[in-house]
């Protein structure tokens, strides 16, 4: 066992919220006190012996127990806010330009439990595709870890997001420096400097010399967290990767399938009729007769060839584009995955609101025949999707908008002001050049198309060049589903469609995984108090 393996396992203190746990062989099932768990890990090493999930009663006991164990955060903590002079390009020795990267540091618990032979760790909250606020170091999951076990709390904002802007504008030429590889090197360089020269970041450091780093991230930052341990094992002692989509893909059809299955637990009748309606709509796109019926009922604005997938060689590029766009527009608006990504059990959510609206529209039909379900789906989309527009200005007749140009010219894709644009253009660049993560339609493929044509066209249209991710190469680089990184805890929620791209089973003896029951996206980062 590596010297600092035990330091990773305080991370588990906030993860016993839904049952299953890794304990030494022979341990009995149930909640384990945080300190007891750390002692067990130190004594026995990393023994991935997965037990069955506890029931709801045990879950409640675990949450209440955890509230007693963790130290509540002090609201008067004032973090240090600073800017680190960062390299623009870590892979080109001739590139000398620099920029300012924002960070936060909380020193309140740096010296707690720190010993010369075993210095307290650095917990780093990994920034991702959005601004990073000071709350990441004065509350939440890693704060509870540091306040209980000691350590320096750090948050590092991701390049190109928030106030960490290498350029004032977002032309494609500038965007080429927005990569996950550059972000990993940013973190490595920042942490190295922080460990070597802490006085350059804050006064009065009580810990000198090498110290372990524990990275914590959720979603895309969860990927970065796990890969930091893979790429820099001598620097990073361990990682928590929450809801991390490790497998890159350009055909993420599982997202909606998982969402439908999860939603059916809570609204079975609603989801059953809705999915039957969407399946009926999809089946129309498989035959010439069905396409005729689809065009008549749903009225797409742009012409779609009335030709089955078997005759796809006869379809013109314009017809293929119209069909691909129609497919993806429909898919996005019939997707339930988005409703379940942040679903919170026991609270009023978008799912309940959706079902109220769907069932109200469905009640206007006489029954649940295929034609009645299709008509209800069309009426629901006309009312709630926002995709039905007038064919011409001033006309009363509405049609379903499948105009590709109107989609890719959306201002959120093309605002080049880095400080005002928000995250849309930036994150879409990362999808088009690295991870993909395109939510496609599974078996719903008119003309044999799985949605990739739509995204290939969209990436090129937005950035003015044929960019599209080589996801196979990136999955080889960090392992994807089969990553061999060690001392990493992969946690996912089973309501969250993103767990379809997560590591759900340990890939070696020094990994742990946990699929939390009835949990959604990144919930494992929350404190027990939440």
Short mmCIF file of C-alpha atoms in Angstrom, two decimals:
data_model
loop_
_atom_site.label_atom_id
_atom_site.label_comp_id
_atom_site.label_asym_id
_atom_site.label_seq_id
_atom_site.Cartn_x
_atom_site.Cartn_y
_atom_site.Cartn_z
CA UNK A 1 0.00 0.00 0.00
CA UNK A 2 1.37 3.42 -0.88
CA UNK A 3 2.27 5.63 2.12
CA UNK A 4 -0.63 8.02 1.56
CA UNK A 5 -3.30 5.59 0.52
CA UNK A 6 -5.02 6.09 3.88
CA UNK A 7 -5.33 9.80 3.09
CA UNK A 8 -7.56 9.06 0.12
CA UNK A 9 -10.04 7.20 2.24
CA UNK A 10 -11.29 10.06 4.38
CA UNK A 11 -12.93 10.94 1.08
CA UNK A 12 -15.20 8.02 1.69
CA UNK A 13 -16.57 9.67 4.80
CA UNK A 14 -19.10 11.61 2.77
CA UNK A 15 -20.01 8.79 0.42
CA UNK A 16 -21.88 6.44 2.72
CA UNK A 17 -25.16 8.09 1.77
CA UNK A 18 -26.57 5.27 -0.28
CA UNK A 19 -25.30 2.02 1.08
CA UNK A 20 -22.69 -0.11 -0.66
CA UNK A 21 -19.18 0.14 0.75
CA UNK A 22 -15.73 -1.33 0.36
CA UNK A 23 -14.60 -3.02 3.56
CA UNK A 24 -11.99 -5.61 4.44
CA UNK A 25 -13.11 -9.16 3.78
CA UNK A 26 -15.28 -10.43 6.61
CA UNK A 27 -16.57 -7.02 7.71
CA UNK A 28 -20.27 -6.95 8.29
CA UNK A 29 -22.59 -4.93 6.10
CA UNK A 30 -23.72 -1.48 7.21
CA UNK A 31 -22.55 2.04 7.94
CA UNK A 32 -18.96 2.46 9.01
CA UNK A 33 -17.71 5.37 11.11
CA UNK A 34 -15.25 7.49 9.10
CA UNK A 35 -12.30 7.09 11.46
CA UNK A 36 -12.95 3.36 11.75
CA UNK A 37 -12.87 3.05 7.99
CA UNK A 38 -9.57 4.91 7.73
CA UNK A 39 -8.06 2.64 10.37
CA UNK A 40 -9.32 -0.41 8.48
CA UNK A 41 -7.87 0.77 5.19
CA UNK A 42 -4.51 1.49 6.80
CA UNK A 43 -4.54 -1.91 8.51
CA UNK A 44 -5.81 -4.05 5.67
CA UNK A 45 -4.86 -2.15 2.54
CA UNK A 46 -7.20 -1.69 -0.39
CA UNK A 47 -9.54 -4.70 -0.44
CA UNK A 48 -12.40 -4.17 -2.94
CA UNK A 49 -15.01 -6.42 -1.39
CA UNK A 50 -18.32 -4.94 -2.59
CA UNK A 51 -21.27 -5.55 -0.33
CA UNK A 52 -24.96 -5.24 -1.12
CA UNK A 53 -26.70 -1.89 -0.73
CA UNK A 54 -28.22 -1.12 2.61
CA UNK A 55 -31.92 -0.46 2.84
CA UNK A 56 -33.63 2.90 3.24
CA UNK A 57 -33.57 2.70 7.04
CA UNK A 58 -29.81 2.09 7.09
CA UNK A 59 -29.40 4.95 4.63
CA UNK A 60 -31.17 7.32 7.02
CA UNK A 61 -29.05 6.14 9.95
CA UNK A 62 -25.89 6.67 7.89
CA UNK A 63 -26.84 10.23 7.03
CA UNK A 64 -27.66 11.12 10.66
CA UNK A 65 -24.46 9.48 11.89
CA UNK A 66 -22.41 11.34 9.34
CA UNK A 67 -23.90 14.65 10.49
CA UNK A 68 -22.52 13.91 13.94
CA UNK A 69 -19.08 12.88 12.69
CA UNK A 70 -18.31 15.77 10.37
CA UNK A 71 -17.32 19.15 11.70
CA UNK A 72 -19.68 21.90 10.57
CA UNK A 73 -17.95 24.58 8.58
CA UNK A 74 -17.25 27.99 10.07
CA UNK A 75 -18.91 30.71 8.05
CA UNK A 76 -16.20 33.30 8.74
CA UNK A 77 -13.42 31.55 6.80
CA UNK A 78 -11.85 34.01 4.38
CA UNK A 79 -10.07 32.32 1.47
CA UNK A 80 -7.09 33.73 -0.33
CA UNK A 81 -7.87 34.69 -3.92
CA UNK A 82 -4.94 34.96 -6.29
CA UNK A 83 -3.71 34.64 -9.84
CA UNK A 84 -0.97 32.30 -10.98
CA UNK A 85 1.19 33.16 -13.98
CA UNK A 86 0.56 30.20 -16.22
CA UNK A 87 2.06 29.01 -19.50
CA UNK A 88 -0.11 29.32 -22.58
CA UNK A 89 1.26 26.16 -24.21
CA UNK A 90 2.97 23.48 -22.14
CA UNK A 91 3.90 21.45 -25.21
CA UNK A 92 5.72 24.07 -27.31
CA UNK A 93 9.04 25.23 -25.90
CA UNK A 94 9.09 28.13 -28.35
CA UNK A 95 5.76 29.52 -27.10
CA UNK A 96 6.56 32.10 -24.43
CA UNK A 97 3.18 33.76 -23.86
CA UNK A 98 1.74 33.60 -20.33
CA UNK A 99 -1.65 34.32 -18.75
CA UNK A 100 -3.23 34.64 -15.29
CA UNK A 101 -5.05 31.65 -13.77
CA UNK A 102 -7.36 32.23 -10.81
CA UNK A 103 -7.10 30.16 -7.64
CA UNK A 104 -8.47 30.05 -4.09
CA UNK A 105 -6.70 28.80 -0.96
CA UNK A 106 -8.09 28.13 2.52
CA UNK A 107 -5.34 27.67 5.13
CA UNK A 108 -7.58 27.22 8.19
CA UNK A 109 -6.77 23.53 8.67
CA UNK A 110 -3.38 23.26 7.02
CA UNK A 111 -1.52 22.31 10.17
CA UNK A 112 -4.21 20.10 11.74
CA UNK A 113 -2.97 16.53 12.24
CA UNK A 114 0.15 17.37 10.24
CA UNK A 115 3.39 15.62 11.24
CA UNK A 116 6.89 15.87 9.88
CA UNK A 117 6.82 12.27 8.70
CA UNK A 118 3.26 12.54 7.44
CA UNK A 119 2.42 16.10 6.38
CA UNK A 120 -1.18 17.09 5.84
CA UNK A 121 -2.41 16.83 2.27
CA UNK A 122 -3.50 19.38 -0.28
CA UNK A 123 -7.11 18.89 -1.32
CA UNK A 124 -7.65 20.48 -4.70
CA UNK A 125 -11.10 21.17 -6.09
CA UNK A 126 -10.68 20.77 -9.84
CA UNK A 127 -12.29 23.51 -11.92
CA UNK A 128 -14.24 22.67 -15.04
CA UNK A 129 -16.42 24.10 -17.76
CA UNK A 130 -17.60 27.15 -15.83
CA UNK A 131 -16.52 29.88 -13.41
CA UNK A 132 -15.14 28.72 -10.06
CA UNK A 133 -16.24 30.57 -6.93
CA UNK A 134 -14.65 30.83 -3.50
CA UNK A 135 -17.35 28.56 -2.08
CA UNK A 136 -15.35 25.58 -3.30
CA UNK A 137 -12.83 26.11 -0.48
CA UNK A 138 -15.03 27.39 2.37
CA UNK A 139 -17.75 24.75 2.32
CA UNK A 140 -18.84 21.47 0.86
CA UNK A 141 -17.19 18.12 0.61
CA UNK A 142 -13.46 18.88 0.70
CA UNK A 143 -13.97 21.45 3.45
CA UNK A 144 -15.47 18.73 5.63
CA UNK A 145 -12.51 16.49 4.83
CA UNK A 146 -9.95 19.15 5.74
CA UNK A 147 -11.77 20.33 8.86
CA UNK A 148 -11.94 16.75 10.10
CA UNK A 149 -8.60 15.32 8.96
CA UNK A 150 -6.49 18.42 8.29
CA UNK A 151 -5.12 19.78 5.05
CA UNK A 152 -4.80 22.75 2.74
CA UNK A 153 -7.88 23.44 0.61
CA UNK A 154 -7.31 24.72 -2.91
CA UNK A 155 -9.52 25.50 -5.89
CA UNK A 156 -8.06 26.06 -9.36
CA UNK A 157 -10.17 27.55 -12.15
CA UNK A 158 -9.99 25.92 -15.58
CA UNK A 159 -8.35 27.85 -18.41
CA UNK A 160 -10.78 29.84 -20.60
CA UNK A 161 -13.54 29.84 -17.94
CA UNK A 162 -14.55 32.41 -15.35
CA UNK A 163 -11.76 34.94 -14.87
CA UNK A 164 -9.01 32.62 -16.17
CA UNK A 165 -8.91 33.93 -19.72
CA UNK A 166 -5.76 33.56 -21.84
CA UNK A 167 -7.40 35.68 -24.56
CA UNK A 168 -10.10 38.36 -24.60
CA UNK A 169 -11.75 36.79 -27.66
CA UNK A 170 -12.70 33.28 -28.75
CA UNK A 171 -11.69 32.96 -32.39
CA UNK A 172 -10.94 29.41 -33.42
CA UNK A 173 -7.22 30.23 -33.57
CA UNK A 174 -7.32 31.06 -29.85
CA UNK A 175 -9.54 28.14 -28.93
CA UNK A 176 -6.88 25.62 -29.94
CA UNK A 177 -5.26 26.23 -26.55
CA UNK A 178 -8.42 25.06 -24.78
CA UNK A 179 -7.72 21.36 -24.27
CA UNK A 180 -7.91 18.90 -21.41
CA UNK A 181 -4.22 18.14 -21.88
CA UNK A 182 -3.29 21.79 -21.33
CA UNK A 183 -5.60 21.91 -18.30
CA UNK A 184 -3.87 18.90 -16.74
CA UNK A 185 -0.49 20.52 -17.23
CA UNK A 186 -1.84 23.75 -15.72
CA UNK A 187 -2.74 21.82 -12.58
CA UNK A 188 0.56 19.97 -12.44
CA UNK A 189 2.59 23.18 -12.76
CA UNK A 190 0.44 25.07 -10.24
CA UNK A 191 0.62 22.30 -7.63
CA UNK A 192 4.35 21.85 -8.07
CA UNK A 193 4.93 25.56 -7.47
CA UNK A 194 2.54 25.56 -4.48
CA UNK A 195 4.38 22.66 -2.83
CA UNK A 196 7.87 23.97 -3.61
CA UNK A 197 7.26 27.63 -2.71
CA UNK A 198 4.15 27.94 -0.49
CA UNK A 199 5.24 31.38 0.73
CA UNK A 200 4.69 32.68 -2.79
CA UNK A 201 1.00 31.90 -2.37
CA UNK A 202 0.32 32.64 1.31
CA UNK A 203 2.22 33.65 4.45
CA UNK A 204 3.02 31.45 7.40
CA UNK A 205 2.87 27.95 5.94
CA UNK A 206 3.48 25.41 8.69
CA UNK A 207 4.17 22.57 6.26
CA UNK A 208 7.29 22.44 4.14
CA UNK A 209 8.59 19.99 1.62
CA UNK A 210 6.73 17.31 -0.33
CA UNK A 211 3.13 16.62 0.63
CA UNK A 212 0.42 14.46 -0.89
CA UNK A 213 -2.25 15.87 -3.18
CA UNK A 214 -5.81 14.59 -3.35
CA UNK A 215 -7.82 15.76 -6.36
CA UNK A 216 -11.61 16.07 -6.20
CA UNK A 217 -13.82 16.68 -9.22
CA UNK A 218 -17.25 15.95 -10.59
CA UNK A 219 -18.43 15.45 -14.18
CA UNK A 220 -15.75 16.74 -16.59
CA UNK A 221 -13.53 17.81 -13.64
CA UNK A 222 -14.01 14.27 -12.37
CA UNK A 223 -12.29 13.02 -15.52
CA UNK A 224 -9.46 15.49 -14.95
CA UNK A 225 -9.23 14.39 -11.30
CA UNK A 226 -8.79 10.71 -12.24
CA UNK A 227 -6.38 11.42 -15.08
CA UNK A 228 -4.22 13.64 -12.85
CA UNK A 229 -3.53 10.55 -10.73
CA UNK A 230 -2.82 8.53 -13.90
CA UNK A 231 -0.46 11.07 -15.45
CA UNK A 232 1.26 12.37 -12.30
CA UNK A 233 1.31 9.52 -9.73
CA UNK A 234 4.31 10.94 -7.87
CA UNK A 235 2.42 14.21 -7.31
CA UNK A 236 -1.17 13.03 -6.76
CA UNK A 237 -1.70 10.45 -4.01
CA UNK A 238 -5.36 9.76 -4.79
CA UNK A 239 -8.48 11.08 -6.45
CA UNK A 240 -12.23 11.23 -6.19
CA UNK A 241 -13.95 11.18 -9.58
CA UNK A 242 -17.67 11.84 -9.16
CA UNK A 243 -19.98 11.26 -12.16
CA UNK A 244 -16.90 11.26 -14.37
CA UNK A 245 -17.63 10.33 -18.04
CA UNK A 246 -14.31 8.58 -18.59
CA UNK A 247 -15.37 7.00 -21.90
CA UNK A 248 -15.31 9.55 -24.70
CA UNK A 249 -17.83 8.97 -27.48
CA UNK A 250 -19.52 10.70 -30.40
CA UNK A 251 -22.60 8.48 -30.09
CA UNK A 252 -23.92 8.77 -26.54
CA UNK A 253 -27.28 7.07 -27.02
CA UNK A 254 -27.25 5.53 -23.53
CA UNK A 255 -27.99 8.88 -21.90
CA UNK A 256 -31.69 8.91 -22.70
CA UNK A 257 -32.15 5.16 -22.28
CA UNK A 258 -30.84 5.41 -18.71
CA UNK A 259 -33.04 8.44 -18.07
CA UNK A 260 -36.18 6.64 -19.21
CA UNK A 261 -35.48 3.64 -17.00
CA UNK A 262 -34.79 5.87 -14.01
CA UNK A 263 -37.87 8.05 -14.55
CA UNK A 264 -40.09 4.99 -14.70
CA UNK A 265 -39.33 4.30 -11.03
CA UNK A 266 -41.15 7.46 -10.02
CA UNK A 267 -43.73 8.07 -12.77
CA UNK A 268 -44.36 4.62 -14.31
CA UNK A 269 -47.67 5.35 -16.06
CA UNK A 270 -46.52 8.68 -17.50
CA UNK A 271 -43.21 7.31 -18.75
CA UNK A 272 -44.84 4.19 -20.22
CA UNK A 273 -47.26 6.17 -22.40
CA UNK A 274 -44.65 8.75 -23.35
CA UNK A 275 -42.00 6.23 -24.36
CA UNK A 276 -44.63 4.28 -26.33
CA UNK A 277 -45.44 7.50 -28.17
CA UNK A 278 -41.80 8.29 -28.94
CA UNK A 279 -41.14 4.72 -30.10
CA UNK A 280 -44.15 4.98 -32.43
CA UNK A 281 -42.74 8.22 -33.83
CA UNK A 282 -39.32 6.68 -34.33
CA UNK A 283 -40.76 3.70 -36.15
CA UNK A 284 -42.36 6.04 -38.69
CA UNK A 285 -38.91 6.97 -39.92
CA UNK A 286 -38.05 3.41 -40.95
CA UNK A 287 -40.35 3.07 -43.98
CA UNK A 288 -41.55 5.17 -46.89
CA UNK A 289 -45.14 4.83 -45.72
CA UNK A 290 -44.14 5.84 -42.23
CA UNK A 291 -42.22 8.86 -43.47
CA UNK A 292 -45.26 10.04 -45.40
CA UNK A 293 -47.34 9.75 -42.25
CA UNK A 294 -44.66 11.52 -40.22
CA UNK A 295 -44.42 14.46 -42.63
CA UNK A 296 -48.21 14.79 -42.68
CA UNK A 297 -48.56 14.71 -38.90
CA UNK A 298 -45.46 16.56 -37.62
CA UNK A 299 -45.06 18.94 -40.60
CA UNK A 300 -41.28 19.58 -40.79
CA UNK A 301 -40.47 22.97 -42.35
CA UNK A 302 -37.58 21.69 -44.47
CA UNK A 303 -38.34 18.96 -47.00
CA UNK A 304 -37.39 15.44 -45.95
CA UNK A 305 -36.98 12.79 -48.64
CA UNK A 306 -39.76 10.18 -48.51
CA UNK A 307 -37.24 7.35 -48.85
CA UNK A 308 -36.44 4.50 -46.49
CA UNK A 309 -33.01 3.92 -45.01
CA UNK A 310 -32.40 1.03 -47.41
CA UNK A 311 -32.31 3.51 -50.29
CA UNK A 312 -30.05 5.98 -48.53
CA UNK A 313 -27.63 6.11 -51.50
CA UNK A 314 -30.26 7.99 -53.48
CA UNK A 315 -30.68 10.74 -50.88
CA UNK A 316 -29.10 14.10 -51.71
CA UNK A 317 -26.78 15.78 -49.17
CA UNK A 318 -29.41 18.47 -48.64
CA UNK A 319 -32.09 15.87 -47.87
CA UNK A 320 -29.73 13.98 -45.57
CA UNK A 321 -28.91 17.19 -43.68
CA UNK A 322 -32.60 18.04 -43.31
CA UNK A 323 -33.34 14.57 -42.02
CA UNK A 324 -30.36 14.52 -39.66
CA UNK A 325 -31.30 17.88 -38.21
CA UNK A 326 -34.92 16.82 -37.88
CA UNK A 327 -33.83 13.66 -36.10
CA UNK A 328 -31.65 15.46 -33.58
CA UNK A 329 -34.16 18.24 -32.93
CA UNK A 330 -36.83 15.66 -32.21
CA UNK A 331 -34.48 13.61 -30.07
CA UNK A 332 -33.44 16.55 -27.92
CA UNK A 333 -37.04 17.39 -27.16
CA UNK A 334 -38.22 13.89 -26.42
CA UNK A 335 -35.25 13.20 -24.12
CA UNK A 336 -35.99 12.41 -20.49
CA UNK A 337 -32.33 12.01 -19.58
CA UNK A 338 -31.95 15.72 -18.89
CA UNK A 339 -34.81 15.66 -16.40
CA UNK A 340 -33.19 12.84 -14.45
CA UNK A 341 -29.63 14.17 -14.46
CA UNK A 342 -30.31 16.38 -11.44
CA UNK A 343 -33.41 14.61 -10.14
CA UNK A 344 -33.82 14.87 -6.37
CA UNK A 345 -35.93 12.18 -4.75
CA UNK A 346 -38.73 13.54 -2.59
CA UNK A 347 -38.82 17.06 -4.04
CA UNK A 348 -40.88 18.72 -6.75
CA UNK A 349 -38.90 18.42 -9.98
CA UNK A 350 -39.09 18.90 -13.73
CA UNK A 351 -40.16 15.28 -14.09
CA UNK A 352 -43.38 15.83 -12.17
CA UNK A 353 -44.09 19.03 -14.14
CA UNK A 354 -43.43 17.25 -17.41
CA UNK A 355 -45.76 14.38 -16.52
CA UNK A 356 -48.53 16.80 -15.52
CA UNK A 357 -48.27 18.50 -18.92
CA UNK A 358 -47.98 15.26 -20.88
CA UNK A 359 -50.92 13.61 -19.18
CA UNK A 360 -53.06 16.72 -19.71
CA UNK A 361 -52.35 16.61 -23.45
CA UNK A 362 -52.88 12.86 -23.56
CA UNK A 363 -56.26 13.20 -21.80
CA UNK A 364 -57.59 15.04 -24.86
CA UNK A 365 -57.34 11.80 -26.84
CA UNK A 366 -59.90 9.02 -26.62
CA UNK A 367 -57.43 6.27 -25.83
CA UNK A 368 -53.89 4.98 -26.18
CA UNK A 369 -53.82 3.69 -29.75
CA UNK A 370 -50.70 4.38 -31.79
CA UNK A 371 -52.38 7.18 -33.75
CA UNK A 372 -53.67 8.77 -30.56
CA UNK A 373 -50.26 8.60 -28.93
CA UNK A 374 -48.65 10.17 -32.00
CA UNK A 375 -51.21 12.97 -32.10
CA UNK A 376 -50.69 13.64 -28.39
CA UNK A 377 -46.92 13.75 -28.90
CA UNK A 378 -47.29 16.21 -31.77
CA UNK A 379 -49.62 18.40 -29.68
CA UNK A 380 -47.29 18.27 -26.70
CA UNK A 381 -44.33 19.34 -28.82
CA UNK A 382 -46.32 22.10 -30.46
CA UNK A 383 -47.21 23.46 -27.03
CA UNK A 384 -43.96 23.03 -25.11
CA UNK A 385 -40.96 22.51 -27.39
CA UNK A 386 -40.72 25.97 -28.94
CA UNK A 387 -39.76 24.33 -32.24
CA UNK A 388 -43.01 25.00 -34.07
CA UNK A 389 -42.80 28.22 -36.07
CA UNK A 390 -44.67 30.02 -38.85
CA UNK A 391 -43.59 28.99 -42.33
CA UNK A 392 -43.58 32.65 -43.25
CA UNK A 393 -43.92 35.74 -41.12
CA UNK A 394 -47.55 36.54 -40.47
CA UNK A 395 -48.84 33.09 -41.41
CA UNK A 396 -50.94 31.09 -39.00
CA UNK A 397 -49.76 27.67 -40.22
CA UNK A 398 -47.04 26.23 -38.02
CA UNK A 399 -44.34 23.75 -39.00
CA UNK A 400 -41.64 21.89 -37.11
CA UNK A 401 -38.34 23.78 -37.43
CA UNK A 402 -35.61 21.55 -38.79
CA UNK A 403 -33.62 24.31 -40.47
CA UNK A 404 -29.97 23.61 -39.79
CA UNK A 405 -28.85 27.17 -40.49
CA UNK A 406 -31.15 28.64 -37.87
CA UNK A 407 -29.67 26.21 -35.34
CA UNK A 408 -25.96 26.74 -35.91
CA UNK A 409 -26.31 30.52 -36.20
CA UNK A 410 -27.57 30.70 -32.62
CA UNK A 411 -25.67 33.61 -30.98
CA UNK A 412 -24.48 31.41 -28.11
CA UNK A 413 -22.26 29.55 -30.58
CA UNK A 414 -20.74 32.66 -32.11
CA UNK A 415 -20.26 35.32 -29.43
CA UNK A 416 -16.49 35.78 -29.46
CA UNK A 417 -16.25 37.91 -26.32
CA UNK A 418 -14.54 35.59 -23.85
CA UNK A 419 -15.75 37.51 -20.81
CA UNK A 420 -19.41 37.65 -21.86
CA UNK A 421 -19.94 34.51 -23.85
CA UNK A 422 -20.39 32.24 -20.86
CA UNK A 423 -19.52 28.62 -21.42
CA UNK A 424 -21.47 27.46 -24.47
CA UNK A 425 -18.97 28.07 -27.27
CA UNK A 426 -16.05 27.02 -25.07
CA UNK A 427 -17.53 23.71 -23.92
CA UNK A 428 -18.82 22.95 -27.40
CA UNK A 429 -15.25 23.37 -28.66
CA UNK A 430 -14.06 20.80 -26.14
CA UNK A 431 -16.79 18.42 -27.24
CA UNK A 432 -15.89 18.89 -30.92
CA UNK A 433 -12.16 18.40 -30.36
CA UNK A 434 -11.91 16.01 -27.41
CA UNK A 435 -14.74 14.23 -25.61
CA UNK A 436 -17.65 14.23 -28.06
CA UNK A 437 -20.36 13.38 -25.51
CA UNK A 438 -22.94 14.00 -28.25
CA UNK A 439 -26.33 12.77 -27.11
CA UNK A 440 -27.55 10.82 -30.07
CA UNK A 441 -30.62 8.75 -30.62
CA UNK A 442 -29.70 5.09 -30.33
CA UNK A 443 -31.96 2.95 -32.46
CA UNK A 444 -33.74 6.06 -33.74
CA UNK A 445 -31.80 6.50 -37.01
CA UNK A 446 -33.58 7.75 -40.11
CA UNK A 447 -31.60 6.88 -43.26
CA UNK A 448 -29.28 4.72 -41.18
CA UNK A 449 -27.98 7.89 -39.47
CA UNK A 450 -27.11 7.82 -35.77
CA UNK A 451 -26.84 11.59 -35.36
CA UNK A 452 -23.11 11.94 -35.99
CA UNK A 453 -23.70 13.68 -39.33
CA UNK A 454 -25.61 16.37 -37.48
CA UNK A 455 -22.77 17.00 -35.06
CA UNK A 456 -20.05 16.77 -37.70
CA UNK A 457 -21.86 19.45 -39.66
CA UNK A 458 -22.49 21.51 -36.55
CA UNK A 459 -18.87 21.46 -35.35
CA UNK A 460 -17.65 22.56 -38.76
CA UNK A 461 -20.33 25.23 -39.11
CA UNK A 462 -19.62 26.76 -35.71
CA UNK A 463 -15.81 26.77 -35.87
CA UNK A 464 -15.27 27.17 -39.60
CA UNK A 465 -13.11 24.10 -40.03
CA UNK A 466 -13.73 20.34 -40.08
CA UNK A 467 -13.08 19.60 -36.40
CA UNK A 468 -14.38 16.37 -34.89
CA UNK A 469 -12.95 14.37 -31.98
CA UNK A 470 -10.88 11.23 -32.39
CA UNK A 471 -12.43 9.66 -29.32
CA UNK A 472 -10.69 6.32 -29.84
CA UNK A 473 -7.33 8.04 -29.53
CA UNK A 474 -8.35 9.84 -26.34
CA UNK A 475 -9.74 6.63 -24.83
CA UNK A 476 -6.42 4.93 -25.51
CA UNK A 477 -4.63 7.88 -23.90
CA UNK A 478 -6.37 7.66 -20.51
CA UNK A 479 -8.06 4.26 -20.74
CA UNK A 480 -11.69 5.38 -20.87
CA UNK A 481 -13.88 2.73 -19.23
CA UNK A 482 -10.76 0.60 -18.70
CA UNK A 483 -8.46 3.22 -17.21
CA UNK A 484 -5.66 1.74 -15.15
CA UNK A 485 -5.28 4.73 -12.86
CA UNK A 486 -4.90 3.77 -9.19
CA UNK A 487 -6.01 5.08 -5.78
CA UNK A 488 -9.12 6.53 -7.41
CA UNK A 489 -12.69 6.32 -6.15
CA UNK A 490 -15.23 6.45 -8.99
CA UNK A 491 -18.71 7.36 -7.72
CA UNK A 492 -21.84 7.63 -9.87
CA UNK A 493 -25.57 8.05 -9.37
CA UNK A 494 -27.85 5.50 -11.00
CA UNK A 495 -30.43 8.17 -11.98
CA UNK A 496 -27.83 10.08 -13.95
CA UNK A 497 -27.45 9.21 -17.63
CA UNK A 498 -23.78 10.14 -17.48
CA UNK A 499 -23.04 7.01 -15.48
CA UNK A 500 -23.31 5.19 -18.81
CA UNK A 501 -19.84 6.55 -19.59
CA UNK A 502 -18.46 6.10 -16.08
CA UNK A 503 -16.24 3.43 -14.57
CA UNK A 504 -18.70 1.17 -12.76
CA UNK A 505 -16.42 -1.77 -11.93
CA UNK A 506 -12.85 -1.58 -10.58
CA UNK A 507 -10.32 -2.10 -13.35
CA UNK A 508 -7.53 -3.06 -10.97
CA UNK A 509 -7.02 -3.82 -7.29
CA UNK A 510 -6.32 -0.16 -6.48
CA UNK A 511 -9.60 1.29 -7.69
CA UNK A 512 -13.00 1.48 -6.04
CA UNK A 513 -16.37 2.15 -7.62
CA UNK A 514 -19.77 2.96 -6.18
CA UNK A 515 -23.07 3.32 -8.02
CA UNK A 516 -25.30 5.19 -5.59
CA UNK A 517 -28.96 4.20 -5.63
CA UNK A 518 -31.44 7.01 -6.39
CA UNK A 519 -28.61 9.54 -6.71
CA UNK A 520 -28.12 11.98 -9.55
CA UNK A 521 -25.25 13.92 -11.11
CA UNK A 522 -22.28 14.73 -8.85
CA UNK A 523 -24.27 14.27 -5.64
CA UNK A 524 -21.30 12.51 -4.09
CA UNK A 525 -19.50 15.87 -3.83
CA UNK A 526 -22.15 17.21 -1.45
CA UNK A 527 -21.69 17.21 2.29
CA UNK A 528 -23.69 14.94 4.53
CA UNK A 529 -25.48 18.00 5.88
CA UNK A 530 -26.92 18.53 2.42
#
